[in-house]
mmCIF file of C-alpha atoms in Angstrom:
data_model
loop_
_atom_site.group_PDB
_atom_site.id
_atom_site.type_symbol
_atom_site.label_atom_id
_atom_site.label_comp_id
_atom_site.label_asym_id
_atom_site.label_seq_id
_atom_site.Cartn_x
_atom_site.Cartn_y
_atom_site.Cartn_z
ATOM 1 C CA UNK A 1 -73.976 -182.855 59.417
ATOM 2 C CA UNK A 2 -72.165 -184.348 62.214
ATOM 3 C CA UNK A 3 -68.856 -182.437 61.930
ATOM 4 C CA UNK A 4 -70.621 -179.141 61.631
ATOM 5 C CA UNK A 5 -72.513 -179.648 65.201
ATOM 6 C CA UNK A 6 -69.019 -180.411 66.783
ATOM 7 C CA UNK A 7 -67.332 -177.676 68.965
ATOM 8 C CA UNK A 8 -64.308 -177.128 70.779
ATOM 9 C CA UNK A 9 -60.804 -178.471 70.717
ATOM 10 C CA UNK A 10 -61.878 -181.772 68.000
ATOM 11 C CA UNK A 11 -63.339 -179.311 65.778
ATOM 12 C CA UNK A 12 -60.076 -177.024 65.808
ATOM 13 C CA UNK A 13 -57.801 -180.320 65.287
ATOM 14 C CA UNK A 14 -60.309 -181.221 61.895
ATOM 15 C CA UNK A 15 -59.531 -177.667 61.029
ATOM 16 C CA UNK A 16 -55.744 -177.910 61.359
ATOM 17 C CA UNK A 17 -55.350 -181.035 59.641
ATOM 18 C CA UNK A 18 -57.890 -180.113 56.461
ATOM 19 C CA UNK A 19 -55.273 -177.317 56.404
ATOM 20 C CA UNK A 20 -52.173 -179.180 56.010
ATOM 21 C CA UNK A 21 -53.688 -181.482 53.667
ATOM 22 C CA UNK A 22 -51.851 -180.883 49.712
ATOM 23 C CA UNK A 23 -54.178 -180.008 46.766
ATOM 24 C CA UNK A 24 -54.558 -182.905 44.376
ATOM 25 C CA UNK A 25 -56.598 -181.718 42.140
ATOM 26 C CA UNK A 26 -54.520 -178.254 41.064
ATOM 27 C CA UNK A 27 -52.743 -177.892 38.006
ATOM 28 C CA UNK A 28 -48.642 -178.463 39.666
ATOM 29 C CA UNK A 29 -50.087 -181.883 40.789
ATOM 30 C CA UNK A 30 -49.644 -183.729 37.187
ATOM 31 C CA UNK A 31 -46.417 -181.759 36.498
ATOM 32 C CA UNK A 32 -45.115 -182.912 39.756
ATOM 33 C CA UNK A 33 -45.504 -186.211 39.308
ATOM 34 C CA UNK A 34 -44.268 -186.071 35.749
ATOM 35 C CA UNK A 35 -40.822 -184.071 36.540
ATOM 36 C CA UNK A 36 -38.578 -187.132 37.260
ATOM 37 C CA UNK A 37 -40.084 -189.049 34.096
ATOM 38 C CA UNK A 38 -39.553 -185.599 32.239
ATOM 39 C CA UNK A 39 -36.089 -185.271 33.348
ATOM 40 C CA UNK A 40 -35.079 -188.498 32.770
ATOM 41 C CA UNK A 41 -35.876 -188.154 29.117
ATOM 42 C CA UNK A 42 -34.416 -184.492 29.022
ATOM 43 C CA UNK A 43 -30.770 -185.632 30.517
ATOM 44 C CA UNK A 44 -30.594 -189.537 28.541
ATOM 45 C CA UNK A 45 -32.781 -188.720 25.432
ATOM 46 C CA UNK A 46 -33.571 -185.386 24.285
ATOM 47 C CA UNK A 47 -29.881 -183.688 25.208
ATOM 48 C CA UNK A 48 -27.974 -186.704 23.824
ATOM 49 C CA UNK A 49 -29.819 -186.768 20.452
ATOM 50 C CA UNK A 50 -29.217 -182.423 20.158
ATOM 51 C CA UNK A 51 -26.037 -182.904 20.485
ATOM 52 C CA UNK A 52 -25.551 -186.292 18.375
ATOM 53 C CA UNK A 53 -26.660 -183.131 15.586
ATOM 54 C CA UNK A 54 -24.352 -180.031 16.997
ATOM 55 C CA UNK A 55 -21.205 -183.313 17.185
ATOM 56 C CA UNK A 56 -22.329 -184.016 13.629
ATOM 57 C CA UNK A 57 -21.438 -180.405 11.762
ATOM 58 C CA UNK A 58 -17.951 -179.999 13.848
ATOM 59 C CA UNK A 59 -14.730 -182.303 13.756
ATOM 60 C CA UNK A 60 -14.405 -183.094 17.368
ATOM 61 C CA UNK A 61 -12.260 -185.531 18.325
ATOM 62 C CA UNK A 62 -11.754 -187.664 21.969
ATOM 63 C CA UNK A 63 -8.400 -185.264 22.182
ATOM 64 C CA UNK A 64 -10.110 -182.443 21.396
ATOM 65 C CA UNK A 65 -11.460 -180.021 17.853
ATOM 66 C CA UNK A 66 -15.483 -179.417 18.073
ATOM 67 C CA UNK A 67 -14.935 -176.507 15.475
ATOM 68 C CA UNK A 68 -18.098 -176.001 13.329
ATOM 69 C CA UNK A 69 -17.251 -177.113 9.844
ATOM 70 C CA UNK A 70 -20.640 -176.834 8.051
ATOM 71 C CA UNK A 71 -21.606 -179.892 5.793
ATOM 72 C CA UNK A 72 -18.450 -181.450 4.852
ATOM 73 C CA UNK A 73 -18.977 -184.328 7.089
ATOM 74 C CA UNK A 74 -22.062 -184.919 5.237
ATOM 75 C CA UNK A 75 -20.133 -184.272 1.765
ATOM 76 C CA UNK A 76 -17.520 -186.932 3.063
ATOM 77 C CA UNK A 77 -20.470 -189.529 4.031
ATOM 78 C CA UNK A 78 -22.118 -189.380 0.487
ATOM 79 C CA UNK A 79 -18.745 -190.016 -1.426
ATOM 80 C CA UNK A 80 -17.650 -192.934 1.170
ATOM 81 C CA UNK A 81 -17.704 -196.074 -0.568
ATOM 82 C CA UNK A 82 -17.483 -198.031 3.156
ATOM 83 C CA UNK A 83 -21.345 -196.109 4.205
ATOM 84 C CA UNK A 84 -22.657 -197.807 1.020
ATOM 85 C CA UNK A 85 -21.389 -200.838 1.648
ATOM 86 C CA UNK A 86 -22.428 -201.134 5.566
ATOM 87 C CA UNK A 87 -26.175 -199.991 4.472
ATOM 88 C CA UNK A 88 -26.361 -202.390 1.493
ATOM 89 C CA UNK A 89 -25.627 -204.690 4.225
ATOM 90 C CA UNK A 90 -27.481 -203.670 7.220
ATOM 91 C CA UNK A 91 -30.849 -203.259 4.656
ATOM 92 C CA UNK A 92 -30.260 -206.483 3.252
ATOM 93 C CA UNK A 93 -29.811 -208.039 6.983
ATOM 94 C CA UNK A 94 -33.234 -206.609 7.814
ATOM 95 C CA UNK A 95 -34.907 -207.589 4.905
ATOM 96 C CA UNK A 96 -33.788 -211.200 5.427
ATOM 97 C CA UNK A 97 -34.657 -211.115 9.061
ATOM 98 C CA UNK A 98 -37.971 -209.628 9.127
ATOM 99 C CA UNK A 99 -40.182 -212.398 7.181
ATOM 100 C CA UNK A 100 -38.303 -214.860 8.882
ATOM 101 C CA UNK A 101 -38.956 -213.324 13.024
ATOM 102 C CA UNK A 102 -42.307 -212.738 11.993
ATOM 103 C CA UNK A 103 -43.390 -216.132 11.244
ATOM 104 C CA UNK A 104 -41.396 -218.544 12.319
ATOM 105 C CA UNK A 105 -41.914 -217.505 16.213
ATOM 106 C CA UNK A 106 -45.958 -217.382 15.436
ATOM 107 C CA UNK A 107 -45.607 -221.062 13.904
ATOM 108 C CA UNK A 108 -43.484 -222.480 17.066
ATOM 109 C CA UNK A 109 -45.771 -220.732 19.514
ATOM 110 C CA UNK A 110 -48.696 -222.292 17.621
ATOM 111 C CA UNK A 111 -46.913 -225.272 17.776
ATOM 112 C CA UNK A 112 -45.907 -225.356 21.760
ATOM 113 C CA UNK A 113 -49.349 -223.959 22.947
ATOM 114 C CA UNK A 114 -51.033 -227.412 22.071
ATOM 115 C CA UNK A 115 -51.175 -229.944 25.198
ATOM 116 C CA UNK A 116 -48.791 -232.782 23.927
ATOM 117 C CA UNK A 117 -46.592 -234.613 26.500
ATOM 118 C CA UNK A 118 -43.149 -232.802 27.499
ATOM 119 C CA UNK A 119 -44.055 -229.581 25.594
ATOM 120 C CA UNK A 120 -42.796 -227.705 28.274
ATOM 121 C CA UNK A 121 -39.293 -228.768 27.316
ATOM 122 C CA UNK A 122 -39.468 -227.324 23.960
ATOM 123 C CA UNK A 123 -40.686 -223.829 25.804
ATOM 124 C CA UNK A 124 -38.099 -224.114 27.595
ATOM 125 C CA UNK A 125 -35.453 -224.643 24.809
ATOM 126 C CA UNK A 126 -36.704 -222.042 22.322
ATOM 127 C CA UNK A 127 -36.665 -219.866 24.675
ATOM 128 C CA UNK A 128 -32.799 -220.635 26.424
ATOM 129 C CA UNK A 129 -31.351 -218.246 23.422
ATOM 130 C CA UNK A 130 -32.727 -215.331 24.512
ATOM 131 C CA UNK A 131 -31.205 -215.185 28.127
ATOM 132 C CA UNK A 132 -27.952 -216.422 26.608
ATOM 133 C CA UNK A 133 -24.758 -214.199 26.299
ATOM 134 C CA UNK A 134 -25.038 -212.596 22.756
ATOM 135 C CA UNK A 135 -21.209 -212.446 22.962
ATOM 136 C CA UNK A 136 -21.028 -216.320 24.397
ATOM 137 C CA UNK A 137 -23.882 -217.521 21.764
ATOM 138 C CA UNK A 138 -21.358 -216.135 18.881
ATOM 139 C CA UNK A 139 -18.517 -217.322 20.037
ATOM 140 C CA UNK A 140 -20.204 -220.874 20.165
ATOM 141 C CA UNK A 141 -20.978 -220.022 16.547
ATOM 142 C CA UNK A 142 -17.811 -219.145 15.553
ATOM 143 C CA UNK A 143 -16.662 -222.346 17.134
ATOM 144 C CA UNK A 144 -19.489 -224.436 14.810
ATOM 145 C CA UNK A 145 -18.914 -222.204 11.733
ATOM 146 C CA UNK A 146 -15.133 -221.804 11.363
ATOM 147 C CA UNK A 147 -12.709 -223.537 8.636
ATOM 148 C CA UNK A 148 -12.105 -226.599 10.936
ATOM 149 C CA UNK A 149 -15.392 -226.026 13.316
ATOM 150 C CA UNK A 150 -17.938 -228.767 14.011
ATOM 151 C CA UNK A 151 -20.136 -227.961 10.722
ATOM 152 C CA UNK A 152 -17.413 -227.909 7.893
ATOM 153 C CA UNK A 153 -15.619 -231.148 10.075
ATOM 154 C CA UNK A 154 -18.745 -233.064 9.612
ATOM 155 C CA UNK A 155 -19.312 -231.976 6.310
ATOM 156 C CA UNK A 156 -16.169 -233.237 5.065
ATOM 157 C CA UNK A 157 -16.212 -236.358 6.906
ATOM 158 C CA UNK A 158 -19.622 -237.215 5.087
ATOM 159 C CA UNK A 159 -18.309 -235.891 1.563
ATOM 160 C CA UNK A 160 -20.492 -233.372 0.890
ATOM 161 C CA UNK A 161 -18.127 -230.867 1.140
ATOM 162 C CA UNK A 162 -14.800 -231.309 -0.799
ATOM 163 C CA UNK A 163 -13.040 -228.117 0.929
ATOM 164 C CA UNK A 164 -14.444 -226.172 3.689
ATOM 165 C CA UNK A 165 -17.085 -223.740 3.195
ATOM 166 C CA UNK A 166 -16.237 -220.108 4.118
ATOM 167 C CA UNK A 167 -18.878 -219.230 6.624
ATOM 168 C CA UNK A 168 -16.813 -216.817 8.420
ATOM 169 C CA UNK A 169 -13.950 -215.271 5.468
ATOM 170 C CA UNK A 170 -16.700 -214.308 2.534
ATOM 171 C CA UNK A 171 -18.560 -211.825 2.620
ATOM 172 C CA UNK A 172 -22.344 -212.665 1.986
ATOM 173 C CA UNK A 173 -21.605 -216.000 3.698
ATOM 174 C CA UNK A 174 -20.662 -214.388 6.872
ATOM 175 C CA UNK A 175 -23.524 -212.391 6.986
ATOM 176 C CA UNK A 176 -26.064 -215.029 6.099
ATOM 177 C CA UNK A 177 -24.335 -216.908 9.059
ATOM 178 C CA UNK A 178 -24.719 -213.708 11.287
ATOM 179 C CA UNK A 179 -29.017 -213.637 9.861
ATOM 180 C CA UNK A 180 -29.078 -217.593 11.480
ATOM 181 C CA UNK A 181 -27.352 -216.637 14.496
ATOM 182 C CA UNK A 182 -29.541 -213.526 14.742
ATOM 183 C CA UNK A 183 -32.920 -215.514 14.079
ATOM 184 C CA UNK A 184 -32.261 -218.772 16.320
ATOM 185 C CA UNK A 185 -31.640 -216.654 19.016
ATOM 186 C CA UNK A 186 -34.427 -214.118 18.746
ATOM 187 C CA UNK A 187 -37.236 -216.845 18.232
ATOM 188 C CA UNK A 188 -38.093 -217.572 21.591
ATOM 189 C CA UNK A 189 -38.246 -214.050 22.657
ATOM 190 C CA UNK A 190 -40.935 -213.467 19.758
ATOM 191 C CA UNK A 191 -42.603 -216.412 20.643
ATOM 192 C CA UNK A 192 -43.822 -215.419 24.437
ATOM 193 C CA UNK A 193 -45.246 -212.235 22.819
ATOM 194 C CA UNK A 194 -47.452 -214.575 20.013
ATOM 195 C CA UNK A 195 -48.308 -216.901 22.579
ATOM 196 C CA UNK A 196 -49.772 -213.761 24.192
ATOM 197 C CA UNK A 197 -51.349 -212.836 21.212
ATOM 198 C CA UNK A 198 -52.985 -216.197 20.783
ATOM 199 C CA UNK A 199 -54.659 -216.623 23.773
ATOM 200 C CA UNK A 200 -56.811 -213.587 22.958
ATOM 201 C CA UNK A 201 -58.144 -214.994 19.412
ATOM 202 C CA UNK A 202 -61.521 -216.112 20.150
ATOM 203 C CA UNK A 203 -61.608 -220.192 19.510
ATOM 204 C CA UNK A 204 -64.798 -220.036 18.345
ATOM 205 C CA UNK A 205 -63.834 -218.756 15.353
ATOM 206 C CA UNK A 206 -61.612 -222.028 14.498
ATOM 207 C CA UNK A 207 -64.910 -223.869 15.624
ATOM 208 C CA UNK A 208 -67.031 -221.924 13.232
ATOM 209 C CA UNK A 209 -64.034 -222.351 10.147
ATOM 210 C CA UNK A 210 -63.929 -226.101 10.892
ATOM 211 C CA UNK A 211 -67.607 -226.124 10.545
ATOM 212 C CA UNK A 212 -67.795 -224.581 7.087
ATOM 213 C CA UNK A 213 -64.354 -227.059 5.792
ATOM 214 C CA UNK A 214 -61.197 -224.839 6.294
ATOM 215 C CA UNK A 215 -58.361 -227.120 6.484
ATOM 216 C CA UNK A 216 -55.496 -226.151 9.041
ATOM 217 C CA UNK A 217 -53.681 -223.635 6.238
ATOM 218 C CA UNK A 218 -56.824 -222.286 5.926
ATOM 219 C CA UNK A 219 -57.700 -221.402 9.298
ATOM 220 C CA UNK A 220 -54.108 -219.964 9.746
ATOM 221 C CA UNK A 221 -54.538 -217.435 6.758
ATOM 222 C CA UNK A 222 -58.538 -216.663 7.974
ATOM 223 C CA UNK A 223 -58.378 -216.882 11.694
ATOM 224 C CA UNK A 224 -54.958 -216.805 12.918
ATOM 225 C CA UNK A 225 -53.339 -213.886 10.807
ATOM 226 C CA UNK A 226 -56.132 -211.408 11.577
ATOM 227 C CA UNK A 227 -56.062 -212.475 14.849
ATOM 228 C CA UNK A 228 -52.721 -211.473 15.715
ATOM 229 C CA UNK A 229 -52.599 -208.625 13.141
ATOM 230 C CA UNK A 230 -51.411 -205.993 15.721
ATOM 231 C CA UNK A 231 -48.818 -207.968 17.071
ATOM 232 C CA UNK A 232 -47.151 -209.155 13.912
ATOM 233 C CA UNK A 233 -47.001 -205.405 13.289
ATOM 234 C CA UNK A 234 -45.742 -204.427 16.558
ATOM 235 C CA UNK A 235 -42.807 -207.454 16.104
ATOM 236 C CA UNK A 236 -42.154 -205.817 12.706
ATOM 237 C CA UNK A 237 -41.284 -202.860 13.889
ATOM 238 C CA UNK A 238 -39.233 -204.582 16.791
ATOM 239 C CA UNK A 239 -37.328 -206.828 14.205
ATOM 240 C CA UNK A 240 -36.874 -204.221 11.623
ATOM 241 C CA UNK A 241 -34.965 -201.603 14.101
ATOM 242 C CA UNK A 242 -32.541 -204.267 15.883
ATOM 243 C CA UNK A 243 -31.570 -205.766 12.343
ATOM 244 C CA UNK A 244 -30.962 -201.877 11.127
ATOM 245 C CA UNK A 245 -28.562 -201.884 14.620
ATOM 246 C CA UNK A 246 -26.888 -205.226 14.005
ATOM 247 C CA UNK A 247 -23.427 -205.076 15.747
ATOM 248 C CA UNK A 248 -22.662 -208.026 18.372
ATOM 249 C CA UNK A 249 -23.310 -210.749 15.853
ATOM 250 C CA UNK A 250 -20.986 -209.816 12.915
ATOM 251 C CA UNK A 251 -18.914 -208.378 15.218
ATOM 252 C CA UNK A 252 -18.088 -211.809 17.173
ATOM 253 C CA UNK A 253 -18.675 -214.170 13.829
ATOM 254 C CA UNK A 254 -15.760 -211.803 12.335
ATOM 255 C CA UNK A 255 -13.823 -211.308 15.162
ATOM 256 C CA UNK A 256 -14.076 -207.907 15.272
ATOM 257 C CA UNK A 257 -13.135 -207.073 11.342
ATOM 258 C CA UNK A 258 -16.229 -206.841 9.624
ATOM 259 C CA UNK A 259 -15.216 -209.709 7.457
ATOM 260 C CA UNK A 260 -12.722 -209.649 4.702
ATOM 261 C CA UNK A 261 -11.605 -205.920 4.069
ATOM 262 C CA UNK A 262 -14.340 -205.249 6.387
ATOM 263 C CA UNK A 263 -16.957 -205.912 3.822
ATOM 264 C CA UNK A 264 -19.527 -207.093 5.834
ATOM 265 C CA UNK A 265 -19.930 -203.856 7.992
ATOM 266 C CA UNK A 266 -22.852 -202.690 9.309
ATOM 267 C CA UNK A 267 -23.729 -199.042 9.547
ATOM 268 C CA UNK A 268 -23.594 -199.568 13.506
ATOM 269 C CA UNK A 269 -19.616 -201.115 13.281
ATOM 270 C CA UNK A 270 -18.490 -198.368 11.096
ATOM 271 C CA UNK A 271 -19.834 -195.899 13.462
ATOM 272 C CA UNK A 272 -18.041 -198.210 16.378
ATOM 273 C CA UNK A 273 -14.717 -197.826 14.014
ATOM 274 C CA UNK A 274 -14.789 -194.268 13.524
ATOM 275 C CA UNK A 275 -15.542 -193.284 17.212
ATOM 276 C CA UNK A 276 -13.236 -195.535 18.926
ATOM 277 C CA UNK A 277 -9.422 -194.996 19.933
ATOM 278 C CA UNK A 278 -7.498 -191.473 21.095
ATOM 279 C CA UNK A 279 -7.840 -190.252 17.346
ATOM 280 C CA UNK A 280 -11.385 -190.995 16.530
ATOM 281 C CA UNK A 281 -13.591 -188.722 14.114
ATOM 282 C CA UNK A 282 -16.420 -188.711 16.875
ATOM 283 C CA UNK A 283 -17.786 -185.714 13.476
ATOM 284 C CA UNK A 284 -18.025 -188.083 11.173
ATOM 285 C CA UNK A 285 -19.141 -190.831 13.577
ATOM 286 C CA UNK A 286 -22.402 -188.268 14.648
ATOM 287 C CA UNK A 287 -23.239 -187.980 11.059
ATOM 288 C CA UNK A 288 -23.371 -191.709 10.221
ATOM 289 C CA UNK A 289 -25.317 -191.912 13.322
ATOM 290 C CA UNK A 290 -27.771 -189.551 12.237
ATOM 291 C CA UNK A 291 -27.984 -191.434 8.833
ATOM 292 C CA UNK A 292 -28.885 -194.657 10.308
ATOM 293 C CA UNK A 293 -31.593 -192.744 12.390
ATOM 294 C CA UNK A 294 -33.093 -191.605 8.964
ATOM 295 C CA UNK A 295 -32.687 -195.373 7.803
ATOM 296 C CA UNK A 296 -34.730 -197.190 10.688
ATOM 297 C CA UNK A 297 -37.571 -194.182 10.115
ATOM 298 C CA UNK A 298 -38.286 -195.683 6.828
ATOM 299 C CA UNK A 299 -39.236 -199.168 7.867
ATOM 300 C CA UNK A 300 -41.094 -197.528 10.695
ATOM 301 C CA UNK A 301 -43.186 -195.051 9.138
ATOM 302 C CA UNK A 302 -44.095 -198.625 6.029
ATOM 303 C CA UNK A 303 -45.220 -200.628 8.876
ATOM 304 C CA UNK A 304 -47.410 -197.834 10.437
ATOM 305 C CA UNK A 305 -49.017 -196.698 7.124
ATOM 306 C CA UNK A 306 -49.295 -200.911 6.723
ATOM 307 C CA UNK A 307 -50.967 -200.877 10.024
ATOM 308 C CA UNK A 308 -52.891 -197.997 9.283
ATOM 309 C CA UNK A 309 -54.321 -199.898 6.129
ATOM 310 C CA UNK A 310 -55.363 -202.540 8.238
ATOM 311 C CA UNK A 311 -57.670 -200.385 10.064
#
């Protein structure tokens, strides 16, 4: 009511500036705002994974090739005895490493949220790992777990080992050493996101399960596993697709050979092996890349349909 009785040069200067002021409410607005988040995916997502499929039917090479060859480097892939061998043994790294990142890191972050003199240190050391060097944190393991490293030393010098065990030089072994390496270090990082998670269960319900008898095991499978449903789910899925892309840890632990005859490959290494160098089959590389995308899909989609279950 005011601005409608005013006259003269204030009224003209409202005018001007309602003029110059940009629509937020019109349709370009939200497409506007969204064009560097869309672009971002377009140039680093969508356009790398297209042509991860067009690299994938051709036999380019760093020094050149790219000529469309059909299926063959498909036909190659399913009569390769080496992409058997690294999926036997990225699978079996995930299915070893799964149960144990789930609950272990809920247990210690059950354990470190109680109010007990100096807990803070053991925050603090569980969670040291996860800011440490991958590369560093194997080589310190490849220092503990070689033929004449701290683990087999001591070992011998207490007799229970006659001749040193070959953590590093067997197959199975190596990888089981690359699972420990893999699990001490992810811990902590798992356990910030269940401390999370624990703060949000309601304590009355461990009030109301002490009341009716339910002994500490008891609460855990009534209280504390609903609870934190979701997020054991959401670390699942977490788990399940970095064990699937395993590289650093069997790469360091080995030294870079995948173990003896490079039998304890993962799916990731042998893509590393075939893309690398002047003479690299960057073909063949794109298809095993686009086979270990299929892989982690299947965990994926179990844990959603899981989660789904739940609901």
């Amino acid at each position: 009511m005011t601005l409608a009785t005013r006259s003269g040069p204030q009224s003209v200067k409202l005018r001007n500036a309602r003029s110059t002021q940009v629509p937020t409410n019109g349709p370009v607005v939200p497409w506007v705002l969204l064009a560097p988040a869309i672009l971002f995916l377009a140039v680093f997502t969508v356009w790398p994974s297209l042509n991860t499929i067009r690299v994938a039917f051709t036999d380019t090479t760093p020094l050149g090739g790219g000529d469309y060859i059909g299926f063959d480097n498909f036909a190659a892939m399913a009569q390769d005895p080496q992409v058997v061998n690294a999926l036997l043994n990225s699978v079996v790294f995930m299915i070893v490493c799964l149960p144990l990142l789930i609950i272990l890191p809920l247990l210690i972050a059950m354990l470190v949220l109680k109010a007990l003199p100096g807990i803070a240190f053991f925050r603090i050391a569980y969670y040291t790992p996860v800011i440490a060097s991958a590369v560093v944190v194997g080589l310190v393991w490849q220092w503990m777990l070689n033929d004449r490293g701290l683990i087999n030393n001591l070992a011998l010098q207490l007799g229970v080992l006659q001749t040193p065990m070959p953590f590093l030089t067997e197959r199975w072994l190596l990888i089981f050493s690359a699972i420990a390496l893999t699990v001490w270090q992810g811990l902590g990082y798992y356990m910030i996101i269940y401390m999370a998670a624990l703060g949000n269960v309601d304590r009355n319900l461990y009030e109301a399960a002490a009341v009716d008898g339910a002994g500490a095991i008891r609460r855990f499978i009534s209280v504390t596993i609903p609870g934190v449903r979701r997020t054991m789910t959401l670390i699942g899925i977490l788990v399940s697709v970095s064990a699937l892309r395993v590289f650093s840890e069997i790469y360091v632990l080995s030294g870079g050979t995948g173990g003896p005859g490079g039998q304890a490959m993962t799916l990731v290494m042998l893509i590393q092996q075939y893309s690398r160098g002047f003479f690299g089959d960057l073909g063949y590389a794109a298809t095993l890349s686009i086979l270990l995308f299929l892989v982690t899909l299947v965990p994926l989609i179990v844990l959603a349909r899981l989660n789904k279950g739940d609901d």
